[in-house]
Coordinates of C-alpha atoms in Angstrom, one line a residue:
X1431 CA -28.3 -42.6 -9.2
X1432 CA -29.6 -39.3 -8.4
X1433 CA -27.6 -37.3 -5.8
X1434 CA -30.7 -37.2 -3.0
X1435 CA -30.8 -40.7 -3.1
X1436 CA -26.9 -41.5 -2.7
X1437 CA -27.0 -39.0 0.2
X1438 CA -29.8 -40.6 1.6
X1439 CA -28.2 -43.5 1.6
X1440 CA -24.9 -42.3 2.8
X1441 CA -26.5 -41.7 6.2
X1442 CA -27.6 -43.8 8.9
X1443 CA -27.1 -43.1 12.5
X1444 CA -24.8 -45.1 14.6
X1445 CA -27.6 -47.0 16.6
X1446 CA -29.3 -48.3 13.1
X1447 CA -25.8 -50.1 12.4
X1448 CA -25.7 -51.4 15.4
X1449 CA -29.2 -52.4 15.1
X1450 CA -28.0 -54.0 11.3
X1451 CA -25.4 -55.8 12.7
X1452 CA -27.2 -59.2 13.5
X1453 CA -29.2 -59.0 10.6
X1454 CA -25.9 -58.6 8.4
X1455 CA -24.2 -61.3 10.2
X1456 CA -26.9 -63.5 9.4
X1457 CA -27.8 -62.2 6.1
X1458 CA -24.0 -63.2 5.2
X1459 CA -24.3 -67.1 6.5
X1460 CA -27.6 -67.1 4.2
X1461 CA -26.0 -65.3 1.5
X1462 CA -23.1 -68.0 1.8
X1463 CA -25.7 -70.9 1.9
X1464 CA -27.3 -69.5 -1.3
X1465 CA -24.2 -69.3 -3.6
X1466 CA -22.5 -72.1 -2.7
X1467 CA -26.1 -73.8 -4.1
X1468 CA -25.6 -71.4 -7.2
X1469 CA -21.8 -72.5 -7.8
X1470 CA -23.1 -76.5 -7.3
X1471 CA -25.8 -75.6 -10.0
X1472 CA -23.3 -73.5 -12.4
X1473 CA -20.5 -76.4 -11.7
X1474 CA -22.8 -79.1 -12.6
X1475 CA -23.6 -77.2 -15.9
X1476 CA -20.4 -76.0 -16.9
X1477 CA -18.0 -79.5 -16.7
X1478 CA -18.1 -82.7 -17.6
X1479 CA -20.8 -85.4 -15.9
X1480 CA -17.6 -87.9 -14.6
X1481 CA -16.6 -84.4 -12.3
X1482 CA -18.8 -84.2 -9.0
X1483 CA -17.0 -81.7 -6.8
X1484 CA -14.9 -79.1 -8.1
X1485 CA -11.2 -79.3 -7.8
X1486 CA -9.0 -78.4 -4.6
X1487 CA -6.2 -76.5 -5.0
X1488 CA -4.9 -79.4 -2.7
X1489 CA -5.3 -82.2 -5.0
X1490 CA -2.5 -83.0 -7.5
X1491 CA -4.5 -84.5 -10.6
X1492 CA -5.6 -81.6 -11.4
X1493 CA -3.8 -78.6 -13.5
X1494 CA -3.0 -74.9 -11.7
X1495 CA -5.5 -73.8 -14.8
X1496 CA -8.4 -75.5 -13.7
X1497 CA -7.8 -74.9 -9.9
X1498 CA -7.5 -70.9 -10.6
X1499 CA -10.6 -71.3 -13.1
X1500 CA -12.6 -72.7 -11.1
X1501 CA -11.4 -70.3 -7.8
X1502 CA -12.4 -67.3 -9.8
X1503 CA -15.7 -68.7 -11.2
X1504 CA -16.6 -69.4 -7.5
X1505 CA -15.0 -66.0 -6.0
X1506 CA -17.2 -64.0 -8.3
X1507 CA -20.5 -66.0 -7.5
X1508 CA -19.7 -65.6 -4.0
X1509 CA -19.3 -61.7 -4.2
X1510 CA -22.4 -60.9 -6.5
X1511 CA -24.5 -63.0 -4.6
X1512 CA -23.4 -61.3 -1.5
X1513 CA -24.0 -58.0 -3.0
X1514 CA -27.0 -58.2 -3.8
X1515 CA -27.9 -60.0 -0.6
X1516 CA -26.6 -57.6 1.8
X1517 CA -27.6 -54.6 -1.0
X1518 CA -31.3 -56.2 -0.6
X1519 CA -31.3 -56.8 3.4
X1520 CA -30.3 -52.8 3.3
X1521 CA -33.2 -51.7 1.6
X1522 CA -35.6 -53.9 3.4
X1523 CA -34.2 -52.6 6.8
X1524 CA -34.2 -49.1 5.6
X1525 CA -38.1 -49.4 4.7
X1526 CA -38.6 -51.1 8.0
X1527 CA -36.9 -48.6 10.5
X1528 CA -36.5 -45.6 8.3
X1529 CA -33.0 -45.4 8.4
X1530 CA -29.9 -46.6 6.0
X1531 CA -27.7 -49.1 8.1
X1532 CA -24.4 -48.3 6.0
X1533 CA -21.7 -45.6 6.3

């Protein structure tokens, strides 16, 4: 990344964050929506057809291994699918008011 473009996107006035805010909150519910879909899909793929849900950390059949598995499979969806939701959402903004939303 060049270093006009990081600084460029380094600033953003206090009224565009402000401005962000609702957009972000709901950007983050959709984000959520989308990635829980993406874990179902990956979930589905990755174990065996008699497993519908995942497991719980909760429920005792199952082994710490497979609870902590599956939680990081699922924590790491979550975050690059929020990423690049919110990363997205910024840019759009950005073209439509002119002005970075972040920090």
């Amino acid at each position: 990344m060049s270093g006009d473009r990081a600084k460029v996107e380094a600033q953003g006035s206090k009224a565009a964050r402000i401005l962000y805010k609702p957009w972000g909150i709901v950007g983050s519910i959709v984000s959520a929506l989308i990635a829980r879909q993406v874990f179902q899909a990956v979930w589905t793929k990755v174990v065996p057809v008699d497993s519908d849900d995942p497991p719980k950390p909760l429920e005792s059949e199952y082994s710490l291994k497979e609870v902590v598995g599956t939680a990081l499979i699922q924590g790491a969806i979550f975050a690059v699918v929020k990423a690049l939701f919110q990363r997205g959402s910024a840019r759009a903004f950005q073209r439509w008011t002119g002005e970075w939303p972040g920090d």
